[in-house]
Every structure is written in C-alpha cells, then in structure tokens.
C-alpha cells in the first residue's frame, strides 16, 4: 500500500499513479492469473472507496476500483468479496499514528475495528461451507465495515456530519421518532439561538469560536482547556483533511463559503472565526434583522 495524502487540487500525476497503481494493477493481476472457480477471493479495500477521502483521493479511487472488480467477478460467476474496512484500532497503518486515528474517530461517523473483528470477517468469508450458500450478487460483492449511522449518532447526542446528508446515506435515515430529527436546517439549535442574540460581528465571531473549539476538541482529541484562540490552527494538527471538513461545516451550519487554503494558512482561531463570521450569510441576515 502506498499513501500520498493530498487534496485533489494538489495531487500530481506521480502521486496519483504511485498510490493507485499498486492496488488497481495488483488486484487485476490476481484476477487474471489465479485459477477460476475458487472458493473465495478476498480483496482488502477501504471505506474510502465508498465515502471518498478528501485528502486521499488517489487511494480512494484505487479502493473504488477494487470494489468494481469484485462486482465484475461476481457477475461472471467468480466468488469475490471486497472488505471495505474503516479505522483499524490495533493494526495497520493507523496503529502508530495516534493523531490521524484520533482525528478520524473524532468525526463521529466512523467506528473503530479491532484485529479480532477483522479476523472474524476473514474467517466467515473464507469458509466455503458458508460462501457456497451465498449467491454471487452485488450484495455479496462489497462488505462495508466501520461506519456509524445517523440514527445511532442522534441517539448518542452526536451531531450528524455534513457528509451523511448525501443521497448515499438516504436509506440510513430510518429514525422512528420524528422528534429526534434536528430542525433549523439541521443547524445545532444552540448555535442559532446564540447567534440570534448577537448585536455585532464581534459577538457572532465569539459564538462561532466557541462552537469551532468544541468541534476541534472532539475531532483532534485535544482537551478544550488546552485550545488557545490566539494560536495557529496548524499547531493543533489541522491538516488538509480536517480543513475540508471544516469548510463543509462552515457552509452547512453557517452558510459561509470559506476556501481550504484560507483555513490552512497561518491563521489563528480568532482570525478564522472572524473571517467565517464576515462571510456567513446567516450571520449577516440575523444582524440585519436584529437591527431592524
């Protein structure tokens, strides 16, 4: 496995091919060279192929290729499964990268997977007494492991991330209690309620600062009391992946269009929230209505 973690706009052709070719070409070679009619054919893919990885677009594309290959092989009668694994807690590339692992788990929509659980998946899908009874259908082709659902997030009191509002997750919004669904365009009520009371841009920026620090504390695994509004965002490990998440959050929750490079620049908490407050259409509307 080769990783060249960059957002798409910064990915070179070499970055793309080095990360994608090893999985795509390797999987295709196995398909061509191994005998037909095997009891099982397992490919290690990733949920990045299904969800998309904002900072690992090359790796995500390679995983999506593996998923497509599994569907193709099943279509021609060859038993194949891709395991779309999420965050491995005690094995793999993330085991010794605490900051990356904590950032991914901090998103809220990912569930950690242990080595024991991974082995259980392998044992099941490699058992011919089990796999022989499963028809070669698209449902068999791709097993996605390690994604939380909107229903579970809401039940746990966790904010549903913006990416779960995509049509891809439409079927997972199966919430029996309508009162559990958030209102106000899914903006956290505390943000809206506090912004309504603001009389100036500085007050709005202070509210946004509180919410941003709460979010980053959870996502980065940094105690809230250790975050300083006067320090640079990159000091706390805000990378391109987190910057894209924040950009989407600013747009969804505050209707503010903020570029990734503005978040990744040498800016402090105080400076970025001032920028967001100034670009927020929601803040502008509330301040105008409050002055009327």
PDB file of C-alpha atoms in Angstrom:
ATOM      1  CA  UNK A   1       0.000   0.000   0.000  1.00  0.00           C
ATOM      2  CA  UNK A   2       1.278   3.448  -0.952  1.00  0.00           C
ATOM      3  CA  UNK A   3      -0.167   6.653   0.512  1.00  0.00           C
ATOM      4  CA  UNK A   4       0.301  10.118  -0.962  1.00  0.00           C
ATOM      5  CA  UNK A   5      -2.128  12.126   1.156  1.00  0.00           C
ATOM      6  CA  UNK A   6      -3.136  15.345  -0.604  1.00  0.00           C
ATOM      7  CA  UNK A   7      -6.337  17.047  -1.709  1.00  0.00           C
ATOM      8  CA  UNK A   8      -7.085  16.523  -5.400  1.00  0.00           C
ATOM      9  CA  UNK A   9      -6.021  20.012  -6.483  1.00  0.00           C
ATOM     10  CA  UNK A  10      -2.531  19.387  -5.058  1.00  0.00           C
ATOM     11  CA  UNK A  11      -2.149  15.808  -6.318  1.00  0.00           C
ATOM     12  CA  UNK A  12       0.458  15.303  -9.033  1.00  0.00           C
ATOM     13  CA  UNK A  13       0.275  12.597 -11.691  1.00  0.00           C
ATOM     14  CA  UNK A  14       3.056  10.730  -9.912  1.00  0.00           C
ATOM     15  CA  UNK A  15       1.209  10.948  -6.580  1.00  0.00           C
ATOM     16  CA  UNK A  16      -1.871   9.529  -8.266  1.00  0.00           C
ATOM     17  CA  UNK A  17      -0.220   6.641 -10.078  1.00  0.00           C
ATOM     18  CA  UNK A  18       2.038   5.545  -7.222  1.00  0.00           C
ATOM     19  CA  UNK A  19      -0.874   5.300  -4.792  1.00  0.00           C
ATOM     20  CA  UNK A  20      -3.471   3.890  -7.183  1.00  0.00           C
ATOM     21  CA  UNK A  21      -1.456   1.511  -9.345  1.00  0.00           C
ATOM     22  CA  UNK A  22      -0.301  -0.866  -6.616  1.00  0.00           C
ATOM     23  CA  UNK A  23      -3.879  -1.706  -5.597  1.00  0.00           C
ATOM     24  CA  UNK A  24      -5.526  -1.491  -9.018  1.00  0.00           C
ATOM     25  CA  UNK A  25      -2.841  -3.297 -11.035  1.00  0.00           C
ATOM     26  CA  UNK A  26      -2.159  -5.775  -8.249  1.00  0.00           C
ATOM     27  CA  UNK A  27      -5.832  -6.718  -7.954  1.00  0.00           C
ATOM     28  CA  UNK A  28      -6.213  -7.058 -11.725  1.00  0.00           C
ATOM     29  CA  UNK A  29      -3.125  -9.273 -11.938  1.00  0.00           C
ATOM     30  CA  UNK A  30      -4.565 -11.591  -9.289  1.00  0.00           C
ATOM     31  CA  UNK A  31      -7.837 -11.715 -11.231  1.00  0.00           C
ATOM     32  CA  UNK A  32      -6.022 -12.666 -14.438  1.00  0.00           C
ATOM     33  CA  UNK A  33      -3.513 -15.154 -13.042  1.00  0.00           C
ATOM     34  CA  UNK A  34      -5.364 -17.064 -10.333  1.00  0.00           C
ATOM     35  CA  UNK A  35      -7.450 -20.100 -11.344  1.00  0.00           C
ATOM     36  CA  UNK A  36     -11.179 -19.854 -11.923  1.00  0.00           C
ATOM     37  CA  UNK A  37     -13.785 -21.371  -9.636  1.00  0.00           C
ATOM     38  CA  UNK A  38     -12.043 -20.632  -6.328  1.00  0.00           C
ATOM     39  CA  UNK A  39     -13.969 -20.911  -3.061  1.00  0.00           C
ATOM     40  CA  UNK A  40     -13.147 -17.322  -2.164  1.00  0.00           C
ATOM     41  CA  UNK A  41     -11.298 -14.270  -3.458  1.00  0.00           C
ATOM     42  CA  UNK A  42     -10.900 -11.530  -0.834  1.00  0.00           C
ATOM     43  CA  UNK A  43      -9.704  -8.001  -1.547  1.00  0.00           C
ATOM     44  CA  UNK A  44      -8.773  -5.568   1.200  1.00  0.00           C
ATOM     45  CA  UNK A  45     -10.379  -2.297   0.225  1.00  0.00           C
ATOM     46  CA  UNK A  46     -11.422   0.634   2.413  1.00  0.00           C
ATOM     47  CA  UNK A  47     -14.487   2.677   3.236  1.00  0.00           C
ATOM     48  CA  UNK A  48     -12.600   5.471   1.475  1.00  0.00           C
ATOM     49  CA  UNK A  49     -13.774   3.914  -1.772  1.00  0.00           C
ATOM     50  CA  UNK A  50     -17.396   4.352  -0.702  1.00  0.00           C
ATOM     51  CA  UNK A  51     -17.233   7.593   1.270  1.00  0.00           C
ATOM     52  CA  UNK A  52     -14.412   9.287  -0.602  1.00  0.00           C
ATOM     53  CA  UNK A  53     -11.291  10.557   1.098  1.00  0.00           C
ATOM     54  CA  UNK A  54     -10.811  14.283   0.717  1.00  0.00           C
ATOM     55  CA  UNK A  55      -7.083  14.061   1.371  1.00  0.00           C
ATOM     56  CA  UNK A  56      -6.549  10.590  -0.117  1.00  0.00           C
ATOM     57  CA  UNK A  57      -8.304  10.808  -3.477  1.00  0.00           C
ATOM     58  CA  UNK A  58      -5.784   8.517  -5.179  1.00  0.00           C
ATOM     59  CA  UNK A  59      -6.125   5.800  -2.551  1.00  0.00           C
ATOM     60  CA  UNK A  60      -9.929   6.192  -2.575  1.00  0.00           C
ATOM     61  CA  UNK A  61     -10.018   5.736  -6.352  1.00  0.00           C
ATOM     62  CA  UNK A  62      -7.935   2.561  -6.093  1.00  0.00           C
ATOM     63  CA  UNK A  63     -10.290   1.165  -3.453  1.00  0.00           C
ATOM     64  CA  UNK A  64     -13.310   2.002  -5.621  1.00  0.00           C
ATOM     65  CA  UNK A  65     -11.608   0.089  -8.452  1.00  0.00           C
ATOM     66  CA  UNK A  66     -11.247  -2.962  -6.214  1.00  0.00           C
ATOM     67  CA  UNK A  67     -14.936  -2.744  -5.316  1.00  0.00           C
ATOM     68  CA  UNK A  68     -15.872  -2.560  -9.009  1.00  0.00           C
ATOM     69  CA  UNK A  69     -13.627  -5.529  -9.771  1.00  0.00           C
ATOM     70  CA  UNK A  70     -15.416  -7.576  -7.105  1.00  0.00           C
ATOM     71  CA  UNK A  71     -18.785  -6.724  -8.649  1.00  0.00           C
ATOM     72  CA  UNK A  72     -17.453  -7.684 -12.083  1.00  0.00           C
ATOM     73  CA  UNK A  73     -16.055 -11.015 -10.904  1.00  0.00           C
ATOM     74  CA  UNK A  74     -19.321 -11.938  -9.209  1.00  0.00           C
ATOM     75  CA  UNK A  75     -21.179 -11.008 -12.389  1.00  0.00           C
ATOM     76  CA  UNK A  76     -19.156 -13.635 -14.284  1.00  0.00           C
ATOM     77  CA  UNK A  77     -19.671 -16.260 -11.576  1.00  0.00           C
ATOM     78  CA  UNK A  78     -16.424 -15.857  -9.618  1.00  0.00           C
ATOM     79  CA  UNK A  79     -16.954 -15.609  -5.867  1.00  0.00           C
ATOM     80  CA  UNK A  80     -15.353 -12.363  -4.736  1.00  0.00           C
ATOM     81  CA  UNK A  81     -15.693 -10.001  -1.781  1.00  0.00           C
ATOM     82  CA  UNK A  82     -14.082  -6.676  -1.003  1.00  0.00           C
ATOM     83  CA  UNK A  83     -13.822  -5.790   2.672  1.00  0.00           C
ATOM     84  CA  UNK A  84     -14.288  -2.022   2.959  1.00  0.00           C
ATOM     85  CA  UNK A  85     -12.542  -1.593   6.298  1.00  0.00           C
ATOM     86  CA  UNK A  86     -12.732   1.545   8.391  1.00  0.00           C
ATOM     87  CA  UNK A  87     -10.394   2.664  11.171  1.00  0.00           C
ATOM     88  CA  UNK A  88      -8.238  -0.209  12.415  1.00  0.00           C
ATOM     89  CA  UNK A  89      -7.517   0.416  16.091  1.00  0.00           C
ATOM     90  CA  UNK A  90      -4.743  -2.079  16.775  1.00  0.00           C
ATOM     91  CA  UNK A  91      -3.299  -2.971  13.387  1.00  0.00           C
ATOM     92  CA  UNK A  92      -2.379  -1.451  10.045  1.00  0.00           C
ATOM     93  CA  UNK A  93      -1.150   1.980   9.003  1.00  0.00           C
ATOM     94  CA  UNK A  94      -3.075   3.874  11.708  1.00  0.00           C
ATOM     95  CA  UNK A  95      -1.934   1.831  14.684  1.00  0.00           C
ATOM     96  CA  UNK A  96       1.093   4.032  15.389  1.00  0.00           C
ATOM     97  CA  UNK A  97      -0.340   7.298  14.029  1.00  0.00           C
ATOM     98  CA  UNK A  98      -2.309   8.420  17.069  1.00  0.00           C
ATOM     99  CA  UNK A  99      -3.091  11.910  15.783  1.00  0.00           C
ATOM    100  CA  UNK A 100      -4.545  10.671  12.477  1.00  0.00           C
ATOM    101  CA  UNK A 101      -6.502   7.882  14.141  1.00  0.00           C
ATOM    102  CA  UNK A 102      -7.959  10.242  16.749  1.00  0.00           C
ATOM    103  CA  UNK A 103      -8.895  12.769  14.071  1.00  0.00           C
ATOM    104  CA  UNK A 104     -10.752  10.108  12.080  1.00  0.00           C
ATOM    105  CA  UNK A 105     -12.555   8.769  15.137  1.00  0.00           C
ATOM    106  CA  UNK A 106     -13.388  12.333  16.127  1.00  0.00           C
ATOM    107  CA  UNK A 107     -15.542  12.742  13.026  1.00  0.00           C
ATOM    108  CA  UNK A 108     -18.217  10.740  14.827  1.00  0.00           C
ATOM    109  CA  UNK A 109     -19.376   8.692  11.849  1.00  0.00           C
ATOM    110  CA  UNK A 110     -16.560   6.125  11.957  1.00  0.00           C
ATOM    111  CA  UNK A 111     -16.445   3.113  14.258  1.00  0.00           C
ATOM    112  CA  UNK A 112     -13.163   1.514  15.250  1.00  0.00           C
ATOM    113  CA  UNK A 113     -12.392  -2.046  14.135  1.00  0.00           C
ATOM    114  CA  UNK A 114     -10.184  -4.442  16.087  1.00  0.00           C
ATOM    115  CA  UNK A 115      -7.870  -7.072  14.667  1.00  0.00           C
ATOM    116  CA  UNK A 116     -10.071  -9.763  16.195  1.00  0.00           C
ATOM    117  CA  UNK A 117     -13.116  -8.409  14.352  1.00  0.00           C
ATOM    118  CA  UNK A 118     -11.172  -8.304  11.094  1.00  0.00           C
ATOM    119  CA  UNK A 119     -10.115 -11.943  11.527  1.00  0.00           C
ATOM    120  CA  UNK A 120     -13.742 -12.886  12.181  1.00  0.00           C
ATOM    121  CA  UNK A 121     -14.701 -11.271   8.868  1.00  0.00           C
ATOM    122  CA  UNK A 122     -11.986 -13.219   7.077  1.00  0.00           C
ATOM    123  CA  UNK A 123     -12.978 -16.486   8.735  1.00  0.00           C
ATOM    124  CA  UNK A 124     -16.569 -16.017   7.623  1.00  0.00           C
ATOM    125  CA  UNK A 125     -15.851 -15.061   4.014  1.00  0.00           C
ATOM    126  CA  UNK A 126     -13.144 -17.713   3.565  1.00  0.00           C
ATOM    127  CA  UNK A 127     -15.358 -20.555   4.786  1.00  0.00           C
ATOM    128  CA  UNK A 128     -16.612 -22.462   1.708  1.00  0.00           C
ATOM    129  CA  UNK A 129     -19.448 -24.020   3.718  1.00  0.00           C
ATOM    130  CA  UNK A 130     -20.786 -20.501   4.222  1.00  0.00           C
ATOM    131  CA  UNK A 131     -19.861 -18.809   0.960  1.00  0.00           C
ATOM    132  CA  UNK A 132     -21.167 -21.633  -1.227  1.00  0.00           C
ATOM    133  CA  UNK A 133     -24.694 -20.917   0.001  1.00  0.00           C
ATOM    134  CA  UNK A 134     -24.486 -17.191  -0.773  1.00  0.00           C
ATOM    135  CA  UNK A 135     -25.418 -16.272  -4.354  1.00  0.00           C
ATOM    136  CA  UNK A 136     -22.952 -14.176  -6.343  1.00  0.00           C
ATOM    137  CA  UNK A 137     -24.947 -10.961  -6.125  1.00  0.00           C
ATOM    138  CA  UNK A 138     -23.907  -7.308  -5.680  1.00  0.00           C
ATOM    139  CA  UNK A 139     -24.845  -7.627  -2.002  1.00  0.00           C
ATOM    140  CA  UNK A 140     -22.156 -10.275  -1.594  1.00  0.00           C
ATOM    141  CA  UNK A 141     -19.532  -8.330  -3.515  1.00  0.00           C
ATOM    142  CA  UNK A 142     -18.887  -5.493  -1.092  1.00  0.00           C
ATOM    143  CA  UNK A 143     -18.899  -5.513   2.721  1.00  0.00           C
ATOM    144  CA  UNK A 144     -18.664  -2.078   4.340  1.00  0.00           C
ATOM    145  CA  UNK A 145     -17.464  -2.143   7.946  1.00  0.00           C
ATOM    146  CA  UNK A 146     -16.941   0.653  10.445  1.00  0.00           C
ATOM    147  CA  UNK A 147     -19.466   3.380   9.556  1.00  0.00           C
ATOM    148  CA  UNK A 148     -21.902   4.699  12.127  1.00  0.00           C
ATOM    149  CA  UNK A 149     -25.452   5.618  11.125  1.00  0.00           C
ATOM    150  CA  UNK A 150     -27.317   8.924  11.543  1.00  0.00           C
ATOM    151  CA  UNK A 151     -29.809   7.155  13.798  1.00  0.00           C
ATOM    152  CA  UNK A 152     -27.094   5.998  16.187  1.00  0.00           C
ATOM    153  CA  UNK A 153     -25.363   9.382  16.153  1.00  0.00           C
ATOM    154  CA  UNK A 154     -28.554  11.208  17.073  1.00  0.00           C
ATOM    155  CA  UNK A 155     -29.318   8.669  19.811  1.00  0.00           C
ATOM    156  CA  UNK A 156     -25.838   9.333  21.246  1.00  0.00           C
ATOM    157  CA  UNK A 157     -26.313  13.098  21.096  1.00  0.00           C
ATOM    158  CA  UNK A 158     -23.622  13.484  18.422  1.00  0.00           C
ATOM    159  CA  UNK A 159     -24.036  15.982  15.613  1.00  0.00           C
ATOM    160  CA  UNK A 160     -24.665  14.267  12.278  1.00  0.00           C
ATOM    161  CA  UNK A 161     -21.763  15.225   9.958  1.00  0.00           C
ATOM    162  CA  UNK A 162     -22.472  17.014   6.698  1.00  0.00           C
ATOM    163  CA  UNK A 163     -21.373  14.083   4.542  1.00  0.00           C
ATOM    164  CA  UNK A 164     -24.233  11.980   5.931  1.00  0.00           C
ATOM    165  CA  UNK A 165     -26.721  14.293   4.237  1.00  0.00           C
ATOM    166  CA  UNK A 166     -25.658  12.903   0.866  1.00  0.00           C
ATOM    167  CA  UNK A 167     -28.104  10.659  -1.041  1.00  0.00           C
ATOM    168  CA  UNK A 168     -25.674   7.788  -0.388  1.00  0.00           C
ATOM    169  CA  UNK A 169     -26.891   7.729   3.226  1.00  0.00           C
ATOM    170  CA  UNK A 170     -30.574   8.268   2.400  1.00  0.00           C
ATOM    171  CA  UNK A 171     -31.567   4.758   3.451  1.00  0.00           C
ATOM    172  CA  UNK A 172     -29.828   5.067   6.815  1.00  0.00           C
ATOM    173  CA  UNK A 173     -32.061   7.909   7.990  1.00  0.00           C
ATOM    174  CA  UNK A 174     -34.520   5.416   9.445  1.00  0.00           C
ATOM    175  CA  UNK A 175     -35.465   7.247  12.632  1.00  0.00           C
ATOM    176  CA  UNK A 176     -38.755   6.057  14.184  1.00  0.00           C
ATOM    177  CA  UNK A 177     -39.082   9.073  16.479  1.00  0.00           C
ATOM    178  CA  UNK A 178     -39.605  12.203  14.380  1.00  0.00           C
ATOM    179  CA  UNK A 179     -38.765  14.363  17.405  1.00  0.00           C
ATOM    180  CA  UNK A 180     -35.182  13.096  17.220  1.00  0.00           C
ATOM    181  CA  UNK A 181     -34.607  14.878  13.928  1.00  0.00           C
ATOM    182  CA  UNK A 182     -32.924  18.247  14.316  1.00  0.00           C
ATOM    183  CA  UNK A 183     -34.621  21.360  12.944  1.00  0.00           C
ATOM    184  CA  UNK A 184     -33.448  24.720  11.647  1.00  0.00           C
ATOM    185  CA  UNK A 185     -31.933  23.156   8.522  1.00  0.00           C
ATOM    186  CA  UNK A 186     -30.023  20.735  10.784  1.00  0.00           C
ATOM    187  CA  UNK A 187     -28.044  23.573  12.348  1.00  0.00           C
ATOM    188  CA  UNK A 188     -27.388  22.936  16.042  1.00  0.00           C
ATOM    189  CA  UNK A 189     -30.065  24.946  17.896  1.00  0.00           C
ATOM    190  CA  UNK A 190     -27.516  26.336  20.351  1.00  0.00           C
ATOM    191  CA  UNK A 191     -25.591  27.999  17.521  1.00  0.00           C
ATOM    192  CA  UNK A 192     -28.708  29.530  16.008  1.00  0.00           C
ATOM    193  CA  UNK A 193     -30.134  30.630  19.361  1.00  0.00           C
ATOM    194  CA  UNK A 194     -26.882  32.266  20.413  1.00  0.00           C
ATOM    195  CA  UNK A 195     -26.366  33.992  17.076  1.00  0.00           C
ATOM    196  CA  UNK A 196     -29.873  35.438  17.195  1.00  0.00           C
ATOM    197  CA  UNK A 197     -28.876  37.320  20.345  1.00  0.00           C
ATOM    198  CA  UNK A 198     -25.754  38.810  18.739  1.00  0.00           C
ATOM    199  CA  UNK A 199     -25.730  42.553  18.068  1.00  0.00           C
ATOM    200  CA  UNK A 200     -22.369  42.792  16.308  1.00  0.00           C
ATOM    201  CA  UNK A 201     -19.971  40.850  14.135  1.00  0.00           C
ATOM    202  CA  UNK A 202     -17.563  40.522  17.067  1.00  0.00           C
ATOM    203  CA  UNK A 203     -20.242  38.854  19.172  1.00  0.00           C
ATOM    204  CA  UNK A 204     -21.090  36.471  16.331  1.00  0.00           C
ATOM    205  CA  UNK A 205     -17.403  35.618  15.920  1.00  0.00           C
ATOM    206  CA  UNK A 206     -17.176  34.793  19.631  1.00  0.00           C
ATOM    207  CA  UNK A 207     -20.119  32.388  19.348  1.00  0.00           C
ATOM    208  CA  UNK A 208     -18.610  30.707  16.287  1.00  0.00           C
ATOM    209  CA  UNK A 209     -15.279  30.473  18.110  1.00  0.00           C
ATOM    210  CA  UNK A 210     -16.868  28.552  20.979  1.00  0.00           C
ATOM    211  CA  UNK A 211     -18.558  26.115  18.586  1.00  0.00           C
ATOM    212  CA  UNK A 212     -15.422  25.660  16.483  1.00  0.00           C
ATOM    213  CA  UNK A 213     -13.265  24.925  19.509  1.00  0.00           C
ATOM    214  CA  UNK A 214     -15.776  22.365  20.767  1.00  0.00           C
ATOM    215  CA  UNK A 215     -15.737  20.670  17.372  1.00  0.00           C
ATOM    216  CA  UNK A 216     -11.946  20.622  17.078  1.00  0.00           C
ATOM    217  CA  UNK A 217     -11.550  19.407  20.648  1.00  0.00           C
ATOM    218  CA  UNK A 218     -13.620  16.344  19.771  1.00  0.00           C
ATOM    219  CA  UNK A 219     -12.124  15.782  16.314  1.00  0.00           C
ATOM    220  CA  UNK A 220      -8.478  16.212  17.304  1.00  0.00           C
ATOM    221  CA  UNK A 221      -8.660  14.622  20.732  1.00  0.00           C
ATOM    222  CA  UNK A 222      -7.355  17.790  22.408  1.00  0.00           C
ATOM    223  CA  UNK A 223      -8.903  18.843  25.743  1.00  0.00           C
ATOM    224  CA  UNK A 224     -10.940  22.007  25.299  1.00  0.00           C
ATOM    225  CA  UNK A 225      -8.995  23.829  28.004  1.00  0.00           C
ATOM    226  CA  UNK A 226      -5.784  23.254  26.034  1.00  0.00           C
ATOM    227  CA  UNK A 227      -7.026  25.123  22.965  1.00  0.00           C
ATOM    228  CA  UNK A 228      -5.936  28.755  22.703  1.00  0.00           C
ATOM    229  CA  UNK A 229      -7.828  31.111  20.366  1.00  0.00           C
ATOM    230  CA  UNK A 230      -4.629  33.052  19.815  1.00  0.00           C
ATOM    231  CA  UNK A 231      -2.668  30.100  18.436  1.00  0.00           C
ATOM    232  CA  UNK A 232      -2.431  28.912  14.829  1.00  0.00           C
ATOM    233  CA  UNK A 233      -4.809  26.185  13.690  1.00  0.00           C
ATOM    234  CA  UNK A 234      -1.980  24.097  12.243  1.00  0.00           C
ATOM    235  CA  UNK A 235      -0.310  23.928  15.662  1.00  0.00           C
ATOM    236  CA  UNK A 236      -3.112  21.579  16.732  1.00  0.00           C
ATOM    237  CA  UNK A 237      -2.806  19.341  13.671  1.00  0.00           C
ATOM    238  CA  UNK A 238      -5.429  20.858  11.372  1.00  0.00           C
ATOM    239  CA  UNK A 239      -4.356  19.339   8.036  1.00  0.00           C
ATOM    240  CA  UNK A 240      -5.916  19.245   4.571  1.00  0.00           C
ATOM    241  CA  UNK A 241      -8.366  16.517   5.599  1.00  0.00           C
ATOM    242  CA  UNK A 242      -9.621  18.482   8.584  1.00  0.00           C
ATOM    243  CA  UNK A 243      -9.640  21.713   6.552  1.00  0.00           C
ATOM    244  CA  UNK A 244     -12.063  20.212   4.033  1.00  0.00           C
ATOM    245  CA  UNK A 245     -14.296  19.002   6.869  1.00  0.00           C
ATOM    246  CA  UNK A 246     -14.287  22.477   8.398  1.00  0.00           C
ATOM    247  CA  UNK A 247     -15.031  24.103   5.036  1.00  0.00           C
ATOM    248  CA  UNK A 248     -18.086  21.870   4.634  1.00  0.00           C
ATOM    249  CA  UNK A 249     -19.149  22.545   8.221  1.00  0.00           C
ATOM    250  CA  UNK A 250     -18.903  26.318   7.781  1.00  0.00           C
ATOM    251  CA  UNK A 251     -21.067  26.081   4.661  1.00  0.00           C
ATOM    252  CA  UNK A 252     -23.688  23.752   6.094  1.00  0.00           C
ATOM    253  CA  UNK A 253     -24.054  25.329   9.514  1.00  0.00           C
ATOM    254  CA  UNK A 254     -23.340  28.998   8.838  1.00  0.00           C
ATOM    255  CA  UNK A 255     -23.796  29.403   5.078  1.00  0.00           C
ATOM    256  CA  UNK A 256     -20.228  30.697   4.798  1.00  0.00           C
ATOM    257  CA  UNK A 257     -18.050  29.977   1.758  1.00  0.00           C
ATOM    258  CA  UNK A 258     -14.502  29.578   3.067  1.00  0.00           C
ATOM    259  CA  UNK A 259     -11.703  28.187   0.903  1.00  0.00           C
ATOM    260  CA  UNK A 260      -9.470  25.373   2.123  1.00  0.00           C
ATOM    261  CA  UNK A 261      -6.339  27.479   1.622  1.00  0.00           C
ATOM    262  CA  UNK A 262      -7.789  30.122   3.951  1.00  0.00           C
ATOM    263  CA  UNK A 263      -8.090  27.507   6.693  1.00  0.00           C
ATOM    264  CA  UNK A 264      -4.658  26.004   6.042  1.00  0.00           C
ATOM    265  CA  UNK A 265      -2.893  29.361   6.033  1.00  0.00           C
ATOM    266  CA  UNK A 266      -1.086  30.812   9.023  1.00  0.00           C
ATOM    267  CA  UNK A 267      -4.290  31.817  10.775  1.00  0.00           C
ATOM    268  CA  UNK A 268      -5.326  31.647  14.400  1.00  0.00           C
ATOM    269  CA  UNK A 269      -8.672  30.516  15.805  1.00  0.00           C
ATOM    270  CA  UNK A 270      -9.558  34.155  16.359  1.00  0.00           C
ATOM    271  CA  UNK A 271      -8.739  35.131  12.776  1.00  0.00           C
ATOM    272  CA  UNK A 272     -10.572  32.256  11.112  1.00  0.00           C
ATOM    273  CA  UNK A 273     -13.788  32.742  13.080  1.00  0.00           C
ATOM    274  CA  UNK A 274     -13.725  36.451  12.268  1.00  0.00           C
ATOM    275  CA  UNK A 275     -13.358  35.515   8.593  1.00  0.00           C
ATOM    276  CA  UNK A 276     -16.204  32.990   8.819  1.00  0.00           C
ATOM    277  CA  UNK A 277     -18.487  35.444  10.601  1.00  0.00           C
ATOM    278  CA  UNK A 278     -17.834  38.023   7.895  1.00  0.00           C
ATOM    279  CA  UNK A 279     -18.613  35.543   5.113  1.00  0.00           C
ATOM    280  CA  UNK A 280     -21.657  33.967   6.766  1.00  0.00           C
ATOM    281  CA  UNK A 281     -24.934  34.833   5.042  1.00  0.00           C
ATOM    282  CA  UNK A 282     -26.779  33.546   8.092  1.00  0.00           C
ATOM    283  CA  UNK A 283     -24.905  35.909  10.416  1.00  0.00           C
ATOM    284  CA  UNK A 284     -25.476  38.834   8.052  1.00  0.00           C
ATOM    285  CA  UNK A 285     -29.214  38.109   7.913  1.00  0.00           C
ATOM    286  CA  UNK A 286     -29.517  37.813  11.685  1.00  0.00           C
ATOM    287  CA  UNK A 287     -27.596  41.033  12.310  1.00  0.00           C
ATOM    288  CA  UNK A 288     -29.734  42.865   9.741  1.00  0.00           C
ATOM    289  CA  UNK A 289     -32.964  41.560  11.243  1.00  0.00           C
ATOM    290  CA  UNK A 290     -31.754  42.403  14.728  1.00  0.00           C
ATOM    291  CA  UNK A 291     -31.016  45.979  13.717  1.00  0.00           C
ATOM    292  CA  UNK A 292     -34.394  46.415  12.027  1.00  0.00           C
TER     293      UNK A 292
END
